[in-house]
mmCIF file of C-alpha atoms and ligand atoms in Angstrom:
data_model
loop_
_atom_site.group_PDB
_atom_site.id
_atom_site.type_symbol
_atom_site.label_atom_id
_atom_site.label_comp_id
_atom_site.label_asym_id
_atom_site.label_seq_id
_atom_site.Cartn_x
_atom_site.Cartn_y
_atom_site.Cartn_z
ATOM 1 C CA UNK A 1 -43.332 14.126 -22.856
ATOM 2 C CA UNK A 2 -43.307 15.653 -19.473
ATOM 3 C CA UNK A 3 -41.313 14.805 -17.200
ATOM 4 C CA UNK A 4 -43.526 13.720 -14.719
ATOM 5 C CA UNK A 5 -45.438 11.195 -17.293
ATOM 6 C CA UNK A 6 -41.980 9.701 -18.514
ATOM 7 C CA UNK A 7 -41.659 9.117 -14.991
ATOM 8 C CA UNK A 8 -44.844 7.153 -14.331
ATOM 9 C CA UNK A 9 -44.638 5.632 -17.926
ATOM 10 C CA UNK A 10 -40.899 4.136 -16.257
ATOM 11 C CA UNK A 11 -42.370 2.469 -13.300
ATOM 12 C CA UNK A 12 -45.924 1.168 -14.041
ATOM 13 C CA UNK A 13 -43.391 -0.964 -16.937
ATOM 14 C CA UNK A 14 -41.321 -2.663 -14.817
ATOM 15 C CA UNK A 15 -41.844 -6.010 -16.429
ATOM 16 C CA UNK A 16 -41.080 -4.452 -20.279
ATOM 17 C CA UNK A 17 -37.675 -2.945 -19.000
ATOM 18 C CA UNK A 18 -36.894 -6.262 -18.094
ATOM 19 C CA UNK A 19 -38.135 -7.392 -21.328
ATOM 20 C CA UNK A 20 -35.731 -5.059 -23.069
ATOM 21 C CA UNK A 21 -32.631 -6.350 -21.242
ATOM 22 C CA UNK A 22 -33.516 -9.700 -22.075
ATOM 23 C CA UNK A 23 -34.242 -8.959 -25.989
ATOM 24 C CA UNK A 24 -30.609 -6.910 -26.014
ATOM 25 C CA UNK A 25 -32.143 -3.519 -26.685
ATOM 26 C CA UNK A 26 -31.154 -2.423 -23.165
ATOM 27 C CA UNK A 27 -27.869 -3.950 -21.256
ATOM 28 C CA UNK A 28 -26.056 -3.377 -18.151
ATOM 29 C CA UNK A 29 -23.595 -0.577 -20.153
ATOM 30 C CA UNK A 30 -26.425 1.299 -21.145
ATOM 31 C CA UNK A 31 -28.426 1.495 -18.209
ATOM 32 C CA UNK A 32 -25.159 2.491 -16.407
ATOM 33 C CA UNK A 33 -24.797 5.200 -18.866
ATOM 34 C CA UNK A 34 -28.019 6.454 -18.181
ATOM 35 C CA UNK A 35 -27.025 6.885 -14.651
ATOM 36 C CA UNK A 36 -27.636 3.887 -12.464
ATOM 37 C CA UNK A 37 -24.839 2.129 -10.551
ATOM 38 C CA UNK A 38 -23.203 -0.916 -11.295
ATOM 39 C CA UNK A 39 -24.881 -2.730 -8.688
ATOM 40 C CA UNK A 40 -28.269 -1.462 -9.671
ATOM 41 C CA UNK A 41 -28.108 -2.197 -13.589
ATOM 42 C CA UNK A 42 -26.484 -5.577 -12.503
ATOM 43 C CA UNK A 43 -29.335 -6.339 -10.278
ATOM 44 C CA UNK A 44 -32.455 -5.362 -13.083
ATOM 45 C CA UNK A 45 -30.021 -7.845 -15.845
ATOM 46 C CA UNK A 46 -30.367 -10.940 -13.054
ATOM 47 C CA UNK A 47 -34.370 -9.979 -12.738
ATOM 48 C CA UNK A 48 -34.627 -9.911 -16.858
ATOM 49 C CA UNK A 49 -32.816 -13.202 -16.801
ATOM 50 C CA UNK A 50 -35.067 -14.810 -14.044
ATOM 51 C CA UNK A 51 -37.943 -13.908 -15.924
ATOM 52 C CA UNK A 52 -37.908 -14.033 -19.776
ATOM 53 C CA UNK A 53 -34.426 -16.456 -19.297
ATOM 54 C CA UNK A 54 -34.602 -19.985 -19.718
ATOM 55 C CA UNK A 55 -36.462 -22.516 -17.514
ATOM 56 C CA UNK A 56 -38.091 -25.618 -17.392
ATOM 57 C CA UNK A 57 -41.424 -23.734 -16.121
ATOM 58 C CA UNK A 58 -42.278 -21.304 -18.709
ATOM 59 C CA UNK A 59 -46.188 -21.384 -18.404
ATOM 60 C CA UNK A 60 -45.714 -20.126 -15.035
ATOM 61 C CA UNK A 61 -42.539 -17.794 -15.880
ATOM 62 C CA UNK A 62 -45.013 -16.235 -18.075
ATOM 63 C CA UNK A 63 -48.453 -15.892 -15.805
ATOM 64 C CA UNK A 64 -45.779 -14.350 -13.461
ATOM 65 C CA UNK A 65 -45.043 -11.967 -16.250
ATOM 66 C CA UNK A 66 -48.324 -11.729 -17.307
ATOM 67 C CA UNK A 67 -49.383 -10.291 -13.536
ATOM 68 C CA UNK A 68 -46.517 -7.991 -13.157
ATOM 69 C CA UNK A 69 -47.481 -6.259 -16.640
ATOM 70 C CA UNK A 70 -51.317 -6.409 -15.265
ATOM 71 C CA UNK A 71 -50.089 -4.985 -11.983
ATOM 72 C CA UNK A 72 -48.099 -2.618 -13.751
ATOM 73 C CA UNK A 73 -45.336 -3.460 -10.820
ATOM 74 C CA UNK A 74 -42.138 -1.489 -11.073
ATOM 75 C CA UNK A 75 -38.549 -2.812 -11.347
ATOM 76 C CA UNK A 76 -37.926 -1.806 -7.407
ATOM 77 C CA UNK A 77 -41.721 -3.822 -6.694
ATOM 78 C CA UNK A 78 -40.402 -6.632 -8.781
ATOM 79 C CA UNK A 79 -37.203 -7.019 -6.836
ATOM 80 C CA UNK A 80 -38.799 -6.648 -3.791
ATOM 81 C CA UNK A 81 -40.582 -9.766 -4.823
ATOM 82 C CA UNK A 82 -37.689 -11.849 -5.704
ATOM 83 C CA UNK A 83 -35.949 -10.775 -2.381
ATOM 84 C CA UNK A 84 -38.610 -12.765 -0.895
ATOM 85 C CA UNK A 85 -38.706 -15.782 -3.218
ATOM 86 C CA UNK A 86 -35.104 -16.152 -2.240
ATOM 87 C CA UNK A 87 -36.281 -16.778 1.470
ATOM 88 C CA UNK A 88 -38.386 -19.263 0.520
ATOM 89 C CA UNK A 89 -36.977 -22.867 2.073
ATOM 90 C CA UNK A 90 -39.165 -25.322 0.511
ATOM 91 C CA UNK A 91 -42.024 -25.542 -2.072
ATOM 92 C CA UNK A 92 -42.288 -24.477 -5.335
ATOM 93 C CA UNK A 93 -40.569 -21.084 -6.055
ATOM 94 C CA UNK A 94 -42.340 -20.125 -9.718
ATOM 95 C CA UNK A 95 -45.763 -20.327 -7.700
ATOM 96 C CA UNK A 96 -44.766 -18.014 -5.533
ATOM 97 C CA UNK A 97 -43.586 -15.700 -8.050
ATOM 98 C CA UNK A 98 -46.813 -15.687 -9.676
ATOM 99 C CA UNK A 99 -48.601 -15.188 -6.303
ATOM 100 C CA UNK A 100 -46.146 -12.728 -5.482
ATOM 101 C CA UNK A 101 -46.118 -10.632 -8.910
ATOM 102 C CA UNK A 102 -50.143 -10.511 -8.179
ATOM 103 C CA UNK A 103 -49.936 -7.799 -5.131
ATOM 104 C CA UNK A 104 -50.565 -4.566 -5.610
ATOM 105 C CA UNK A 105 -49.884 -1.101 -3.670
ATOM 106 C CA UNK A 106 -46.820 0.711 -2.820
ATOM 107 C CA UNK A 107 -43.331 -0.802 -3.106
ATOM 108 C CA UNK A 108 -43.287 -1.183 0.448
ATOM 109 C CA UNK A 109 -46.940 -2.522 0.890
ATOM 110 C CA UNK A 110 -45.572 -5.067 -1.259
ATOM 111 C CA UNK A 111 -42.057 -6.031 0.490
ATOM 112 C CA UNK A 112 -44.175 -6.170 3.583
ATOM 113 C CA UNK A 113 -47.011 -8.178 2.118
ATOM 114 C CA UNK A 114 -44.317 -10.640 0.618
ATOM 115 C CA UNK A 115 -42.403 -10.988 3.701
ATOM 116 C CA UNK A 116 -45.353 -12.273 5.652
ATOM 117 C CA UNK A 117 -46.314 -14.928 2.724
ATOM 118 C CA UNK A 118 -43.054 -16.585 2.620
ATOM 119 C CA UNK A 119 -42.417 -16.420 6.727
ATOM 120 C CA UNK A 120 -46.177 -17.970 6.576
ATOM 121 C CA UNK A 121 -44.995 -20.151 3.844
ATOM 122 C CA UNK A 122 -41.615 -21.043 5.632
ATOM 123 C CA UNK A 123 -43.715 -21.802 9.165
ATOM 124 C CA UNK A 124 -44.876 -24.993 7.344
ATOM 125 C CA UNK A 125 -41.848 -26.447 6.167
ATOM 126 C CA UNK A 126 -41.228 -29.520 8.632
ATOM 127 C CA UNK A 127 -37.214 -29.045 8.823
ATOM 128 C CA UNK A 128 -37.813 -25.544 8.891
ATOM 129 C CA UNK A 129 -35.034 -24.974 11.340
ATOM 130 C CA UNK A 130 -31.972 -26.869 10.228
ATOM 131 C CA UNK A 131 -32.723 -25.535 6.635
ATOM 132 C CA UNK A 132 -32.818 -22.305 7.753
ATOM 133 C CA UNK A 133 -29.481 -23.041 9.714
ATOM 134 C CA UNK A 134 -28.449 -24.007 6.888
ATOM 135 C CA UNK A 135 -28.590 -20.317 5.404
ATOM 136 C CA UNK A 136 -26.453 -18.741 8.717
ATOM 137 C CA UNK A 137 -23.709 -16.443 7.218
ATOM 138 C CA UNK A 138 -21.173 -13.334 8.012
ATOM 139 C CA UNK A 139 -20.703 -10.801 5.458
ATOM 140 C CA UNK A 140 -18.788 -7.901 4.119
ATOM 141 C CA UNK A 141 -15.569 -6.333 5.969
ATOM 142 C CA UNK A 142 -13.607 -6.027 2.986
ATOM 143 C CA UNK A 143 -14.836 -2.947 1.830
ATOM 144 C CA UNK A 144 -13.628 0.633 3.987
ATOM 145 C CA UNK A 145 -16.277 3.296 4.027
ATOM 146 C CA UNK A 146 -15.448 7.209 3.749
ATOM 147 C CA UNK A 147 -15.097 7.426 7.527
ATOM 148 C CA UNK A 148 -12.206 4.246 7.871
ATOM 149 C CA UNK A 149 -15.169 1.969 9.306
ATOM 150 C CA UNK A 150 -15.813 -1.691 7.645
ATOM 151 C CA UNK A 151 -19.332 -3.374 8.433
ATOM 152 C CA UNK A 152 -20.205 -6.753 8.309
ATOM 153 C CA UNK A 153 -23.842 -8.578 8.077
ATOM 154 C CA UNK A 154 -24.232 -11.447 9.860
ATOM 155 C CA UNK A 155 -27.404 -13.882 9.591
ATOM 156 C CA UNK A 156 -28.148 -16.783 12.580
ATOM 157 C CA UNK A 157 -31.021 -18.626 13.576
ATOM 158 C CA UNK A 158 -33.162 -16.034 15.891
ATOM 159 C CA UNK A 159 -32.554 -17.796 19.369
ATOM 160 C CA UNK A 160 -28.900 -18.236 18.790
ATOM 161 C CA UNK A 161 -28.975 -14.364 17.712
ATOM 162 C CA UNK A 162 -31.138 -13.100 20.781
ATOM 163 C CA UNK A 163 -28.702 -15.314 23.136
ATOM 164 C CA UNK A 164 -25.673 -13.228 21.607
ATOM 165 C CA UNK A 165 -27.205 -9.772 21.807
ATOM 166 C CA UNK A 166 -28.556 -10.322 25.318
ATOM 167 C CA UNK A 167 -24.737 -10.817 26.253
ATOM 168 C CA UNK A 168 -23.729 -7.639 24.383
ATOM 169 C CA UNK A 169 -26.660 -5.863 25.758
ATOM 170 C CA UNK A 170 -25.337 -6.444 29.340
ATOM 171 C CA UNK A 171 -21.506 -5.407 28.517
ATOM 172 C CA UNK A 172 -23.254 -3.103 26.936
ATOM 173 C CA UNK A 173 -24.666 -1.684 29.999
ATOM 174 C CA UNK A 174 -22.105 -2.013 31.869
ATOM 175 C CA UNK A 175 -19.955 0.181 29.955
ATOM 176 C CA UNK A 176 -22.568 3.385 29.616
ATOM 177 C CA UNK A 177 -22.726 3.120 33.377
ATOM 178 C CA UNK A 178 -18.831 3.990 33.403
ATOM 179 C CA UNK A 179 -19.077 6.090 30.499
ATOM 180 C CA UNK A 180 -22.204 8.334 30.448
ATOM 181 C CA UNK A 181 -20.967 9.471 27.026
ATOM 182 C CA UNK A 182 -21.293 6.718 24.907
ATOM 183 C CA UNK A 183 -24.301 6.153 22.828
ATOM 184 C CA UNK A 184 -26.484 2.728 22.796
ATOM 185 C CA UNK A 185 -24.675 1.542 19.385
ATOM 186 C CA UNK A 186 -21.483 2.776 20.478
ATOM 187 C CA UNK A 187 -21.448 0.524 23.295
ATOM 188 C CA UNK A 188 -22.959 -2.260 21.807
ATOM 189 C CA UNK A 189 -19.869 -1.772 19.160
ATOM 190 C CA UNK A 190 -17.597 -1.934 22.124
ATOM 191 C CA UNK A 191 -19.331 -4.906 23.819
ATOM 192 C CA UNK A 192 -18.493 -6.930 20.600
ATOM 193 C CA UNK A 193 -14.794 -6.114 20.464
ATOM 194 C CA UNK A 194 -14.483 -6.445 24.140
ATOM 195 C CA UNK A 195 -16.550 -10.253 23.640
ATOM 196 C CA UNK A 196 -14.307 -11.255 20.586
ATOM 197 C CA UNK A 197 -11.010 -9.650 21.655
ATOM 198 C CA UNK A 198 -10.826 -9.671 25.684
ATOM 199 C CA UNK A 199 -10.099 -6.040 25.436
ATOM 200 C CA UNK A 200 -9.676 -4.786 28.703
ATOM 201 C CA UNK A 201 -11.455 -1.357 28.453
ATOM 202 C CA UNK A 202 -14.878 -3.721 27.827
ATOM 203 C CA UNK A 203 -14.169 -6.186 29.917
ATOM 204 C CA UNK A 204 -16.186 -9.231 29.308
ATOM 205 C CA UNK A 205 -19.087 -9.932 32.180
ATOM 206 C CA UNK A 206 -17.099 -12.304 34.886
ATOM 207 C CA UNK A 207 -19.272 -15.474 35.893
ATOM 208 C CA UNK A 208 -19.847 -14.843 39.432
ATOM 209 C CA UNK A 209 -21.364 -18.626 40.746
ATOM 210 C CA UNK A 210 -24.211 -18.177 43.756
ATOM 211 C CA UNK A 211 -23.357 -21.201 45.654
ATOM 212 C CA UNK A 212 -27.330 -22.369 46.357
ATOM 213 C CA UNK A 213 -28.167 -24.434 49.874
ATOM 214 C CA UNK A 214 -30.956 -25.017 51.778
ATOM 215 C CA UNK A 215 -32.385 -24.167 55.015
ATOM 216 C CA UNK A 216 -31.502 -27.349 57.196
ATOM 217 C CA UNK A 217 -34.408 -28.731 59.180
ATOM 218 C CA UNK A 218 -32.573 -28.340 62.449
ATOM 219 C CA UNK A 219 -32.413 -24.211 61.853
ATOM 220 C CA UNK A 220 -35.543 -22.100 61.802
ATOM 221 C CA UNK A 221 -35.069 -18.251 60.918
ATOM 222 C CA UNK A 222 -35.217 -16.453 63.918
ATOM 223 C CA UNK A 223 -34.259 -12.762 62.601
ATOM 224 C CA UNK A 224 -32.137 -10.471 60.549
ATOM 225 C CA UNK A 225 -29.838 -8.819 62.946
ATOM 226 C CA UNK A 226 -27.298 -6.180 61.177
ATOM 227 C CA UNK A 227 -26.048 -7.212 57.653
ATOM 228 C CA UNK A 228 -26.603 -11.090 59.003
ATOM 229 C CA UNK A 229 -29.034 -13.647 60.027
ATOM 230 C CA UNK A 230 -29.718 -15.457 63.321
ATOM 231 C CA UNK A 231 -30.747 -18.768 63.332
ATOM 232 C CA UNK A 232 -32.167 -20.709 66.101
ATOM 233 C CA UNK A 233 -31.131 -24.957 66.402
ATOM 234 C CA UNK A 234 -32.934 -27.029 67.537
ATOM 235 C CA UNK A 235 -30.923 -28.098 70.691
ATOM 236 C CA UNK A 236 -31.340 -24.404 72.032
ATOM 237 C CA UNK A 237 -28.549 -22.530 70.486
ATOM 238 C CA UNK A 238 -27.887 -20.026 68.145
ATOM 239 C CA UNK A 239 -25.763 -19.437 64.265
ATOM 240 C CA UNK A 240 -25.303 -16.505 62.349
ATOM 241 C CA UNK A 241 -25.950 -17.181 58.501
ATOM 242 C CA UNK A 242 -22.495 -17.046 58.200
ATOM 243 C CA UNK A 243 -21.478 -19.330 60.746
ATOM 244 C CA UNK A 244 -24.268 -22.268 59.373
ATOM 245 C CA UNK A 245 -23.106 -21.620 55.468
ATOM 246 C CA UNK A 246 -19.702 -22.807 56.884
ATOM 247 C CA UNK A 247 -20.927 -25.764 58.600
ATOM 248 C CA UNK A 248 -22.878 -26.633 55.502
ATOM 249 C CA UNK A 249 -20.072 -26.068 53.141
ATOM 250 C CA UNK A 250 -17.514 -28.166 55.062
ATOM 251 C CA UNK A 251 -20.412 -31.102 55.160
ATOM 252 C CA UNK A 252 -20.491 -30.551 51.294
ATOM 253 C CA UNK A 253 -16.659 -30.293 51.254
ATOM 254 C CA UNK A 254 -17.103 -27.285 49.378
ATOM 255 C CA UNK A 255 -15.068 -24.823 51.382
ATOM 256 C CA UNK A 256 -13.482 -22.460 49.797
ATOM 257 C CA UNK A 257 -16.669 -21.068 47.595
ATOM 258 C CA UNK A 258 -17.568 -18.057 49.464
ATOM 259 C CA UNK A 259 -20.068 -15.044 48.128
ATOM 260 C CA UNK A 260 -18.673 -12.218 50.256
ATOM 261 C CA UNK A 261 -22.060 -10.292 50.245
ATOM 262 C CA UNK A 262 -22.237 -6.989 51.768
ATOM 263 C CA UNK A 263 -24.453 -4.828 52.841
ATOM 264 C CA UNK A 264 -28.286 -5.530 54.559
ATOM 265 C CA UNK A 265 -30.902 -8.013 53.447
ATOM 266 C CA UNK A 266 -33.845 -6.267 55.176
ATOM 267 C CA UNK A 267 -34.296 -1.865 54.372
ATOM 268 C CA UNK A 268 -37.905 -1.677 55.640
ATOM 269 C CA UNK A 269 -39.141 1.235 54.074
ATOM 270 C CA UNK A 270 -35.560 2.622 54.225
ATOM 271 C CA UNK A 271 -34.776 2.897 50.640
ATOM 272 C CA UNK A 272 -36.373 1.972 47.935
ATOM 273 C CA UNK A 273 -33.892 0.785 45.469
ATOM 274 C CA UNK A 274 -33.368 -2.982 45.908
ATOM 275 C CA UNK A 275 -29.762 -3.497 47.505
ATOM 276 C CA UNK A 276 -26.694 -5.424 44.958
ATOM 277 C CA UNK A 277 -27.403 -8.552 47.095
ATOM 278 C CA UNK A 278 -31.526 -8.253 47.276
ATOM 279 C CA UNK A 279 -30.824 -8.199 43.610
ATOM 280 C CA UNK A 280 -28.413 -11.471 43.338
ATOM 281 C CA UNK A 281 -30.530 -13.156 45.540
ATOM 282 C CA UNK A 282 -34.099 -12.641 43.888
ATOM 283 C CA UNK A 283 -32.345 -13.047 40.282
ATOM 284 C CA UNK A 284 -31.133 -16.490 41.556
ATOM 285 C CA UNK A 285 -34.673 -17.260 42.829
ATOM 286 C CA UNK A 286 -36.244 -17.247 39.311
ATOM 287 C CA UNK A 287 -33.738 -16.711 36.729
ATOM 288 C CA UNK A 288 -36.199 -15.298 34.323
ATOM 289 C CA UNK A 289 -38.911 -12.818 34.515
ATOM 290 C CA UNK A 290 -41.694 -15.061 35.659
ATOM 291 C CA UNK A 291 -44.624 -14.410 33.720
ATOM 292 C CA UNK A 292 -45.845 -17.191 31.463
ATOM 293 C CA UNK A 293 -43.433 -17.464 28.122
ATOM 294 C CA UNK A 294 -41.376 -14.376 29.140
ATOM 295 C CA UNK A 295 -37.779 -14.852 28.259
ATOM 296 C CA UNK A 296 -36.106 -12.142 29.531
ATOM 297 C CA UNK A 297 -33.022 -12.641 32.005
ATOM 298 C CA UNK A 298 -33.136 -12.197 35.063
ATOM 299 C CA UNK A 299 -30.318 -9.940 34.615
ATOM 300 C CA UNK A 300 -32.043 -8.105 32.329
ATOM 301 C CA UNK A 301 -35.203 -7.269 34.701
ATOM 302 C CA UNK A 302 -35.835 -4.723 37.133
ATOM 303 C CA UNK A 303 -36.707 -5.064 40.956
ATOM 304 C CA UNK A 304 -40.516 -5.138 41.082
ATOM 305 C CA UNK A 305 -42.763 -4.785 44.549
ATOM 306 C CA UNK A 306 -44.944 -7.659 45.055
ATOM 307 C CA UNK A 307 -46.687 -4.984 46.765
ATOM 308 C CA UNK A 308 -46.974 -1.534 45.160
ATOM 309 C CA UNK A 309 -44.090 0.442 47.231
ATOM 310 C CA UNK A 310 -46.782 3.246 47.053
ATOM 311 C CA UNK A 311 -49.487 1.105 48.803
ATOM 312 C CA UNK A 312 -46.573 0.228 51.981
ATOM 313 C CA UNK A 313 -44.780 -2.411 49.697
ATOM 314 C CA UNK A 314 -41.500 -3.163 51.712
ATOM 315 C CA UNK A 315 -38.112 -3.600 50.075
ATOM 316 C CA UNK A 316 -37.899 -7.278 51.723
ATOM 317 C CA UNK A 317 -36.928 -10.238 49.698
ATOM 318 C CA UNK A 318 -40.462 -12.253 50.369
ATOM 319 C CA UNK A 319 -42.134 -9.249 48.931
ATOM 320 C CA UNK A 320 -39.715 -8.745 45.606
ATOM 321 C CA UNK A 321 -38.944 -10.308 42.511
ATOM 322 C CA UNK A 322 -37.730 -9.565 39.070
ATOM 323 C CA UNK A 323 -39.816 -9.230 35.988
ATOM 324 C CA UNK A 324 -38.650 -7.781 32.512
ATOM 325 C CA UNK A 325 -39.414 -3.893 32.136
ATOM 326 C CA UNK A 326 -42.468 -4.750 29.974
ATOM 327 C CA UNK A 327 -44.246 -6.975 32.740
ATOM 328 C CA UNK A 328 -43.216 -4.210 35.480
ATOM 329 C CA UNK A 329 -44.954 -2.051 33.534
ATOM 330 C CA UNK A 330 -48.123 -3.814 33.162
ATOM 331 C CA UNK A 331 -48.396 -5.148 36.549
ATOM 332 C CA UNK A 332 -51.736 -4.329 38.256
ATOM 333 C CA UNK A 333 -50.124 -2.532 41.262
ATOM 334 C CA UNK A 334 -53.044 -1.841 43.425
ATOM 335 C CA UNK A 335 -55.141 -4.808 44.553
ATOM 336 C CA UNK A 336 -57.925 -3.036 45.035
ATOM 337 C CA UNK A 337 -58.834 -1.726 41.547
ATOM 338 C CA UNK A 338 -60.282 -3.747 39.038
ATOM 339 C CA UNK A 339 -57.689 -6.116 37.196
ATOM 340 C CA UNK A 340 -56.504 -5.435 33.896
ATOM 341 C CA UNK A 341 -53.305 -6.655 32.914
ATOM 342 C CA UNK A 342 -52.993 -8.961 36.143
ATOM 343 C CA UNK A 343 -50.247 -8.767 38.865
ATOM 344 C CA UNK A 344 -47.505 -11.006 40.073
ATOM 345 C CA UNK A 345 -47.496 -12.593 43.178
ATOM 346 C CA UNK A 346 -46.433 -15.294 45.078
ATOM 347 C CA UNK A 347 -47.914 -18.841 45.664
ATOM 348 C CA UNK A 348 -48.328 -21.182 49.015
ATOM 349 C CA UNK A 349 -45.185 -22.905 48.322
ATOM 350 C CA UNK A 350 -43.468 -19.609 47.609
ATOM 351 C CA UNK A 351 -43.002 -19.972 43.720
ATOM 352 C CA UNK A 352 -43.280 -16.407 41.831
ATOM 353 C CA UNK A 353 -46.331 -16.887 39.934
ATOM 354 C CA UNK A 354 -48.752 -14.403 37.459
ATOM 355 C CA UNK A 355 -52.266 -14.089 38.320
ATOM 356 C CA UNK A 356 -53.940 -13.204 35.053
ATOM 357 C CA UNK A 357 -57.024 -11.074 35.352
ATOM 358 C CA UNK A 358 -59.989 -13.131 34.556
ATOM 359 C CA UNK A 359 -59.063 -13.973 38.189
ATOM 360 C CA UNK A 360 -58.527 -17.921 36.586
ATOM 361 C CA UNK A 361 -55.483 -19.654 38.451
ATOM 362 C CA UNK A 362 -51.926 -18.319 39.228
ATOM 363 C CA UNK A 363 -50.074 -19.390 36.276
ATOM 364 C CA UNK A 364 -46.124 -19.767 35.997
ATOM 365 C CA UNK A 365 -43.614 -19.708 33.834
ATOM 366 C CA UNK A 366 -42.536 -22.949 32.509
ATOM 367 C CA UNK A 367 -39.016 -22.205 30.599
ATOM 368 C CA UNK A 368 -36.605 -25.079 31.305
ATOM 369 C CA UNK A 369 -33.961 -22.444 32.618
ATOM 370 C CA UNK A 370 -36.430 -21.503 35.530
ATOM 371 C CA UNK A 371 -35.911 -25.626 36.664
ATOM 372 C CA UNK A 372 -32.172 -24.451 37.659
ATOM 373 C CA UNK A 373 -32.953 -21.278 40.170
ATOM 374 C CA UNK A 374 -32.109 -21.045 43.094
ATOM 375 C CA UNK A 375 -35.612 -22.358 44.540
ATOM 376 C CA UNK A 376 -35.750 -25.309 42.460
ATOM 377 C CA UNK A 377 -32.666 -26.816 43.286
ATOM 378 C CA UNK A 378 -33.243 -26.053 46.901
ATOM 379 C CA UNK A 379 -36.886 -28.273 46.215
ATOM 380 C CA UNK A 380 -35.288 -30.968 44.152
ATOM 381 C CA UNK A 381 -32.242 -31.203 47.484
ATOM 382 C CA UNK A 382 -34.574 -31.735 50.530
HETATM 383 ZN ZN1 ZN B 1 -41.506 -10.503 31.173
#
């Protein structure tokens, strides 16, 4: 036989290898001798004795048979399958099977195929969520590969997951900007050690708190004047920003809590990079990127020009806001071409809002989170 047709003859028979494991003319020793690893030839035995072993559903054991012989699925197709079936969280596994044994196409047109049933499958399950909780593990780190590294796998439920890398994204970050050297994965590596360990050369993001308070009635803006503000009372005088936090503060009895912010709030035109404290200042004014359902920190955005810096856009806090790299990007910069994508901008009241481009209302983004920025609590005070 040629080589070629022994090897097509050996994977449009998937289901009769199994067969042959289960009627002891093939066994793990055997297959091993014929070159497979132990983890391989272990893995075809558990298939052969999920599908010719015992069960209480054999009519359905054996249309699930019957389609992977029809198919003519191979052993890697048929474990692809089971993979899946393993994810399922509710609902009848040996239906699946058979639905599953039916596809046809590559091994991966398959996996991908059977990934999307059971995630459809899995949407419907009420308790979805705590069953799937119920799966959460961490894997592996016994073993020591050639280069002296262990690995472990570690499964959670997705928002607890994207809540953990967004923190080791910004360590992250924070280290490549001291060490141009290091790669993405390196530093995400070091984030985790730094997070679980305290190790000093990845030092852990430190909790800064922006102390939030609200223009007083009796004070009315009067200008920016150096790195400060001047504010005019209303019985004639003057105070510096400075000087009316520290009124405020001891009314509060919350001396002591001081952001020492440096540098100017106002760089008309100066310089176009957003200052450290324009930055604080405009992530504590929405928290999160504020485009409808976005979820990206605030931390995790970029400055973006109400009005396109190319158009005249000034680098003034009124005219800035954050929004996640994605929604920068899209942004509808000039006004005066026709929308596509829509552009952010902000409302009467002040609020950051998206206005999409069938030119329907501004619409905002509704997270919970956004409830504690800066602006909010300033509404829900006064
Ligand atoms: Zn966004």
């Amino acid at each position: 036989m040629d080589i070629i047709d022994a090897l097509t003859a050996l994977n449009r028979q998937g289901i009769n290898l199994l067969a042959a494991l289960a009627d002891g003319r093939l066994n793990r020793a055997r297959l091993v001798s014929f070159g497979y690893s132990g983890s391989t030839a272990g893995e075809w035995v558990a298939l052969s004795e999920t599908y010719y072993g015992r069960t209480r559903h054999r009519r359905q054991q054996r249309r699930a048979v019957e389609a992977a012989r029809s198919g003519g699925l191979s052993v890697e197709a048929i474990a692809a399958v089971e993979k899946h079936v393993r994810k399922l969280l509710d609902g009848d596994e040996w239906a699946l099977r058979v639905e599953l044994c039916a596809l046809t196409g590559t091994v991966d047109e398959i996996d991908k195929a059977a990934a999307a049933r059971v995630r459809e499958l899995n949407r419907a399950v009420p308790d979805a969520e705590a069953k799937s909780f119920g799966r959460r593990s961490l894997k592996g780190g016994k073993n020591t590969d050639a280069c002296g590294l262990r690995h472990i796998s570690v499964g959670l439920p997705e928002r607890t997951m994207a809540d953990i890398l967004t923190r080791l994204r910004e360590t992250a970050a924070k280290l490549r900007r001291s060490d141009k050297k290091l790669t993405y994965e390196q530093a995400m590596a070091d984030a985790f050690v730094a997070h679980l360990l305290g190790d000093a050369s990845g030092t852990p993001s430190v909790i800064t708190p922006l102390v939030v308070i609200g223009l007083p009635d009796w004070a009315k803006l009067l200008r920016h004047q150096a790195d400060d503000t001047l504010f005019g009372l209303t019985d004639g005088t003057t105070m510096t920003g400075a000087e009316l936090i520290r009124a405020r503060m001891a009314e509060h009895h919350l001396v002591g809590i001081w952001d020492p912010f440096t540098g100017p709030v106002n760089l008309y035109r100066a310089e176009r990079l957003a200052n450290l404290k324009q930055r604080l200042l405009a992530s504590a004014d929405t928290l999160l990127c504020p485009v409808r359902d976005c979820t990206t920190s605030a931390d995790e955005c970029q400055m973006h020009h109400l009005d396109a810096w190319v158009a005249g856009g000034e680098t003034s806090l009124d005219r800035m806001t954050v929004a996640c790299r994605v929604h920068n990007a899209r942004n509808d910069d000039n006004p005066g071409a026709p929308p596509r994508h829509g552009r952010l901008d902000r409302d009467e009241s002040g609020r950051i809002v998206f206005r999409p481009p069938d030119g329907s209302g501004p619409v905002t983004n509704n997270h919970p989170v956004r409830r504690l920025s800066a602006r909010e609590v300033v509404r829900q005070q006064y």
